Structures are given as C-alpha cells and as structure tokens.
Amino acid sequence: MTDLEIAKFFAGIFILLGAFLSLVTAFGLIRLPDVYTRNHAASKSATLGVMFVLLGTFIYFYFVENHFNSRLLLGIAFILLTSPVAGHLIGRAAYNSGVKPTDLTVQDDLATAKKTLAAMDQQK
Amino acid sequence: MAFQILLNFILAFVWMFLKTSYSPASFFVGYLLGLLIIYMFRRFFHTRFYLLRVVAVLNLLYIFLRELLLSNIAVLKVILRPKLNIRPAIFALPTELKEDWEITVLANLITLTPGTLVIDVSPDNKILYVHAMDVSDIDEAIQGIKNTFEKAIMEVSR
C-alpha cells in the first residue's frame, strides 16, 4: 500500500465517521424526550461529527492535492470553541423561559435555588 | 508569564544581532539559549518558569479532546439503545475557581464531558448548575472528573 492510498484511506474513515455521528445526532434529536437531553446530543455528537468531516477533508487535500488548507484547521478550532457555548446558551434560555424538563427528571437543584432567591426578594 | 516570553524573544533577537545572521534557524537557536538563561534565572521572577505553564495548557487541551471523544461514545450508547432508560437531573456543583475565564473553561469542559451540560451559573460565580443525562451512576463519577478538571485549570492559572 502506498502512502497516497493510506492517506486516502484515513480521509475516507474520518469522513464516514463524521457522517455517522451526524446521523446519530439526528436520531437523538428525534428520540430523546425533552429540550435538555436533545441538547446533549446536539452539542456533543454534532460537534465531533463536523470536526471529523473537516479533518478528513483536510487530510485529503493535504496528501492527495498537496494543498495545505489552514482554513479547515481554523474551522475545526472555532467549532470546538463555540459549540459548547451554544449548547449552554440554548439550555439556559430554555430554562429561563420556563420549559419544563421531562417527567423522568429526578432532581432539580436550580428550581429550588431560584425559589429561595424569590423568597428572599419578597422578604425585602 | 507574558513578560518571560517577551524576554525570551528579545534574547533571541540579541542572539541574531550578535551572529549577524537573520534566519529562522538562528532565531530558533537564540530562543533555545534564551530559554536556558531564563531557566537559570528563574528565582528572580515572581511567577513560575513559563514552560511549566505551557505544559499545563497542553495537558488541558489533551483532557479536552479526550473528554470530547468519550462523551460522544457515551451519548451514542444512550441514543442507540433500544429502550430509553435515562434519569436526567439538574444538580448544583460548587466551584472554587474565581476568574471569569477559568469558569468559562470549566463550563466548556463540563459541557463536553460524558452526559453533562451546564445550564446556569449562579450570580456570585460560586455554583454551576449542571444538567446530567443519567444521574444513577454519574453523580459520584462526575465529582471525581470535576476534581481533575478544576485541578488542571488551577495548574494553568496558579
């Protein structure tokens, strides 16, 4: 097996893995019961899926076309930094606008914390 | 830390001027010699030798990527299981970190950990509210992971 074939092999593996992860994310969005659990699927699997696809593309262009595309690397870094923040903000916005978690939820410390805060406000 | 890096650059430039050769190679040699000098004079600086902190940052990056992979496998397992038997919960996590950027990094790390997602940060920056996908086995394991994360972040900021 030549170097070129090995590079192509890895590029293919990464792109297929990325596509698979994105597919599983889509399944998760359909199957999971509420906003917060769906957020788990969307903010983790989608991140890694897109990163894998970009990495596979980068490997292909670098080894097959001899073209070092730094924008793909920047894209990977930006996605890694921004998608957990996006997941956090969506979860927070949902919670603050009163979206109830699913009935499976066992424990909710944030609700009790907010209640005590409101009670303290009333006492003042 | 920034001061030590700047000093190292200046030493590298001094080396280039001494050699009167302005190539990247001589800059690199000068940088390595400057690193040696800064290491020998490390007791005159207020902060630690800066290479230690660079190593700590690399360690943090390694933890970040490892957790990303592990969390994906965990979420994959939950989604592809035929029956959904998850028990989500929102629990409070007290943190000792003070600076804003430290808390941001910790929140990002937690969000990329298996089955946890930061929902809110309390107004006084002391408690993070974390949504966990499955509370039964995770609650204690999470505390352990948090300790390693907080430690790794403190290692950088110390």
Coordinates of C-alpha atoms in Angstrom, one line a residue:
Chain A
M1 CA 0.0 0.0 0.0
T2 CA 1.5 3.4 -1.0
D3 CA 1.4 6.5 1.2
L4 CA -1.2 8.0 -1.0
E5 CA -3.6 5.1 -0.5
I6 CA -3.0 5.2 3.3
A7 CA -3.9 8.9 3.3
K8 CA -7.0 8.3 1.2
F9 CA -8.0 5.5 3.5
F10 CA -7.8 7.7 6.6
A11 CA -9.6 10.6 4.9
G12 CA -12.4 8.2 4.0
I13 CA -12.6 6.8 7.5
F14 CA -12.8 10.2 9.1
I15 CA -15.5 11.4 6.7
L16 CA -17.6 8.3 7.2
L17 CA -17.2 8.5 11.0
G18 CA -18.3 12.2 10.9
A19 CA -21.3 11.4 8.7
F20 CA -22.2 8.5 11.1
L21 CA -22.0 10.8 14.1
S22 CA -24.2 13.4 12.5
L23 CA -26.7 10.7 11.6
V24 CA -26.8 9.6 15.2
T25 CA -27.3 13.2 16.3
A26 CA -30.3 13.4 14.1
F27 CA -31.7 10.1 15.6
G28 CA -31.1 11.6 19.1
L29 CA -33.0 14.8 18.2
I30 CA -36.0 12.6 17.3
R31 CA -35.8 10.0 20.1
L32 CA -34.9 12.0 23.2
P33 CA -37.8 13.3 25.4
D34 CA -37.1 17.0 26.1
V35 CA -35.0 20.1 25.2
Y36 CA -32.2 19.4 27.7
T37 CA -31.5 15.8 26.7
R38 CA -31.7 16.7 23.0
N39 CA -29.3 19.5 23.7
H40 CA -26.8 16.8 24.9
A41 CA -27.0 15.0 21.6
A42 CA -26.8 18.2 19.5
S43 CA -23.9 19.9 21.3
K44 CA -21.7 16.8 21.5
S45 CA -22.1 14.4 18.6
A46 CA -22.7 17.2 16.1
T47 CA -19.5 18.9 17.1
L48 CA -17.3 15.9 16.8
G49 CA -19.1 14.8 13.6
V50 CA -18.4 18.1 11.8
M51 CA -14.9 18.2 13.2
F52 CA -14.2 14.7 11.7
V53 CA -15.6 15.6 8.3
L54 CA -13.4 18.7 8.3
L55 CA -10.4 16.7 9.4
G56 CA -10.9 14.1 6.7
T57 CA -11.2 16.9 4.1
F58 CA -8.0 18.4 5.3
I59 CA -6.1 15.1 5.1
Y60 CA -7.4 14.5 1.6
F61 CA -6.4 17.9 0.3
Y62 CA -3.0 17.9 2.1
F63 CA -1.8 14.4 1.0
V64 CA -3.5 14.0 -2.4
E65 CA -3.5 17.5 -3.8
N66 CA -0.5 18.8 -1.8
H67 CA -2.5 21.8 -0.7
F68 CA -2.3 22.9 3.0
N69 CA -5.6 24.5 3.7
S70 CA -5.3 26.3 7.0
R71 CA -8.9 27.5 6.9
L72 CA -10.1 23.9 7.6
L73 CA -7.9 23.9 10.7
L74 CA -9.3 27.2 11.8
G75 CA -12.8 25.9 11.2
I76 CA -12.1 22.9 13.5
A77 CA -10.8 25.2 16.2
F78 CA -13.7 27.6 16.0
I79 CA -16.3 24.8 16.1
L80 CA -14.6 23.2 19.1
L81 CA -14.7 26.6 21.0
T82 CA -18.2 27.8 20.1
S83 CA -20.5 24.7 20.1
P84 CA -20.4 24.0 23.8
V85 CA -21.2 27.7 24.4
A86 CA -24.1 27.5 22.0
G87 CA -25.4 24.4 23.8
H88 CA -25.1 26.1 27.2
L89 CA -27.0 29.2 25.9
I90 CA -29.8 27.2 24.4
G91 CA -30.2 25.2 27.6
R92 CA -30.1 28.4 29.7
A93 CA -32.6 30.2 27.5
A94 CA -35.0 27.3 27.6
Y95 CA -34.8 27.0 31.4
N96 CA -35.3 30.7 32.0
S97 CA -38.3 30.9 29.7
G98 CA -39.9 28.1 31.8
V99 CA -39.6 25.0 29.7
K100 CA -40.3 22.0 31.9
P101 CA -37.8 19.1 31.9
T102 CA -39.2 15.7 31.2
D103 CA -41.1 13.7 33.9
L104 CA -38.1 11.3 34.1
T105 CA -36.1 14.1 35.8
V106 CA -35.3 13.1 39.4
Q107 CA -33.7 16.1 40.9
D108 CA -33.8 19.9 40.2
D109 CA -31.4 22.0 42.3
L110 CA -31.8 25.0 40.1
A111 CA -35.5 25.3 40.7
T112 CA -35.0 25.2 44.5
A113 CA -32.2 27.8 44.2
K114 CA -34.5 30.1 42.2
K115 CA -37.3 29.6 44.7
T116 CA -35.2 30.6 47.7
L117 CA -33.9 33.6 45.7
A118 CA -37.5 34.7 45.0
A119 CA -38.5 34.2 48.7
M120 CA -35.6 36.4 49.8
D121 CA -36.7 39.1 47.4
Q122 CA -40.2 39.1 48.8
Q123 CA -38.8 39.4 52.4
K124 CA -37.0 42.6 51.5
Chain B
M1 CA 4.2 34.7 32.1
A2 CA 3.8 37.1 29.1
F3 CA 6.9 39.0 30.4
Q4 CA 9.1 35.9 30.4
I5 CA 8.0 35.0 26.8
L6 CA 8.7 38.6 25.7
L7 CA 12.1 38.5 27.4
N8 CA 12.8 35.2 25.6
F9 CA 12.0 36.8 22.2
I10 CA 14.3 39.8 23.0
L11 CA 17.1 37.4 23.9
A12 CA 16.6 35.5 20.6
F13 CA 16.9 38.8 18.7
V14 CA 20.0 39.8 20.6
W15 CA 21.5 36.4 19.6
M16 CA 20.6 37.1 16.0
F17 CA 22.3 40.5 16.2
L18 CA 25.4 39.0 17.8
K19 CA 25.6 36.4 14.9
T20 CA 24.6 38.9 12.2
S21 CA 22.6 36.2 10.6
Y22 CA 18.9 36.8 10.3
S23 CA 17.4 33.4 9.5
P24 CA 14.7 31.5 11.3
A25 CA 17.3 28.9 12.3
S26 CA 19.4 31.4 14.2
F27 CA 16.3 32.8 15.8
F28 CA 15.5 29.3 17.0
V29 CA 18.9 28.7 18.4
G30 CA 18.8 32.1 20.2
Y31 CA 15.3 31.2 21.5
L32 CA 16.6 27.9 23.0
L33 CA 19.6 29.6 24.6
G34 CA 17.3 32.3 26.0
L35 CA 15.1 29.6 27.4
L36 CA 18.2 28.2 29.2
I37 CA 19.1 31.6 30.5
I38 CA 15.5 32.2 31.8
Y39 CA 15.6 28.8 33.4
M40 CA 18.8 29.6 35.2
F41 CA 17.5 33.0 36.4
R42 CA 14.0 31.7 37.4
R43 CA 14.3 32.7 41.0
F44 CA 14.3 36.4 40.0
F45 CA 10.8 36.2 38.5
H46 CA 7.6 36.5 40.6
T47 CA 5.8 33.8 38.6
R48 CA 6.8 30.2 37.7
F49 CA 9.1 29.3 34.9
Y50 CA 6.8 29.7 31.9
L51 CA 7.4 26.4 30.2
L52 CA 5.6 24.6 33.1
R53 CA 2.5 26.6 32.4
V54 CA 2.8 25.9 28.7
V55 CA 2.9 22.2 29.6
A56 CA -0.2 22.7 31.8
V57 CA -2.1 24.3 28.9
L58 CA -1.2 21.3 26.6
N59 CA -2.4 19.0 29.3
L60 CA -5.7 20.8 29.5
L61 CA -6.0 20.6 25.7
Y62 CA -5.4 16.8 25.8
I63 CA -8.1 16.4 28.5
F64 CA -10.5 18.5 26.4
L65 CA -10.0 16.3 23.3
R66 CA -10.2 13.0 25.3
E67 CA -13.4 14.0 27.0
L68 CA -14.9 15.0 23.7
L69 CA -14.3 11.5 22.3
L70 CA -15.6 9.8 25.5
S71 CA -18.7 11.9 25.7
N72 CA -19.6 11.1 22.1
I73 CA -19.3 7.4 22.8
A74 CA -21.5 7.8 25.9
V75 CA -24.2 9.8 24.1
L76 CA -24.0 7.3 21.2
K77 CA -24.7 4.4 23.5
V78 CA -27.7 6.2 25.1
I79 CA -29.3 7.1 21.7
L80 CA -28.8 3.8 20.0
R81 CA -30.1 1.7 22.9
P82 CA -33.5 0.2 22.1
K83 CA -35.1 1.3 25.3
L84 CA -34.6 4.8 26.8
N85 CA -33.9 4.3 30.5
I86 CA -32.3 7.6 31.3
R87 CA -32.9 9.6 34.5
P88 CA -32.0 13.2 33.9
A89 CA -31.3 15.6 36.8
I90 CA -30.1 19.1 37.4
F91 CA -27.6 19.3 40.2
A92 CA -25.6 22.1 41.8
L93 CA -21.8 21.9 41.6
P94 CA -19.8 24.3 43.9
T95 CA -16.6 25.5 42.3
E96 CA -13.5 27.1 43.8
L97 CA -12.5 28.9 40.7
K98 CA -12.5 32.7 40.8
E99 CA -11.6 34.3 37.5
D100 CA -14.2 34.6 34.7
W101 CA -12.1 32.8 32.1
E102 CA -11.4 29.9 34.5
I103 CA -15.2 29.4 35.0
T104 CA -15.8 29.6 31.3
V105 CA -13.2 26.9 30.6
L106 CA -14.6 24.7 33.3
A107 CA -18.1 25.1 31.9
N108 CA -16.9 24.3 28.4
L109 CA -15.1 21.2 29.8
I110 CA -18.2 20.1 31.7
T111 CA -20.4 20.5 28.6
L112 CA -18.0 18.3 26.7
T113 CA -17.9 15.6 29.5
P114 CA -19.9 12.4 29.1
G115 CA -23.6 13.2 29.8
T116 CA -23.4 16.6 31.5
L117 CA -24.3 20.1 30.3
V118 CA -24.0 23.4 32.1
I119 CA -27.5 25.1 32.4
D120 CA -26.7 28.1 34.5
V121 CA -24.0 29.8 36.6
S122 CA -25.1 31.4 39.9
P123 CA -24.8 35.2 40.1
D124 CA -21.9 35.1 42.6
N125 CA -19.9 32.7 40.3
K126 CA -19.7 30.1 43.1
I127 CA -22.2 27.4 41.9
L128 CA -22.6 25.8 38.4
Y129 CA -26.0 24.2 37.7
V130 CA -25.3 21.1 35.6
H131 CA -27.9 19.0 33.7
A132 CA -26.9 15.3 33.8
M133 CA -28.3 12.8 31.4
D134 CA -28.2 9.8 33.7
V135 CA -28.0 10.5 37.4
S136 CA -27.7 7.0 38.8
D137 CA -24.1 6.1 38.2
I138 CA -22.8 9.5 37.2
D139 CA -23.3 11.7 40.2
E140 CA -20.2 10.5 42.0
A141 CA -18.0 9.8 39.0
I142 CA -18.7 13.4 37.9
Q143 CA -17.4 14.8 41.1
G144 CA -14.2 12.9 40.5
I145 CA -13.9 14.2 37.0
K146 CA -14.6 17.8 38.2
N147 CA -11.8 17.5 40.6
T148 CA -9.3 16.6 37.8
F149 CA -10.7 19.4 35.6
E150 CA -10.5 22.0 38.4
K151 CA -7.0 20.8 39.3
A152 CA -5.9 21.1 35.7
I153 CA -7.3 24.6 35.3
M154 CA -5.7 25.7 38.6
E155 CA -2.4 24.3 37.4
V156 CA -2.6 26.7 34.5
S157 CA -3.7 29.8 36.4
R158 CA -1.5 29.3 39.5

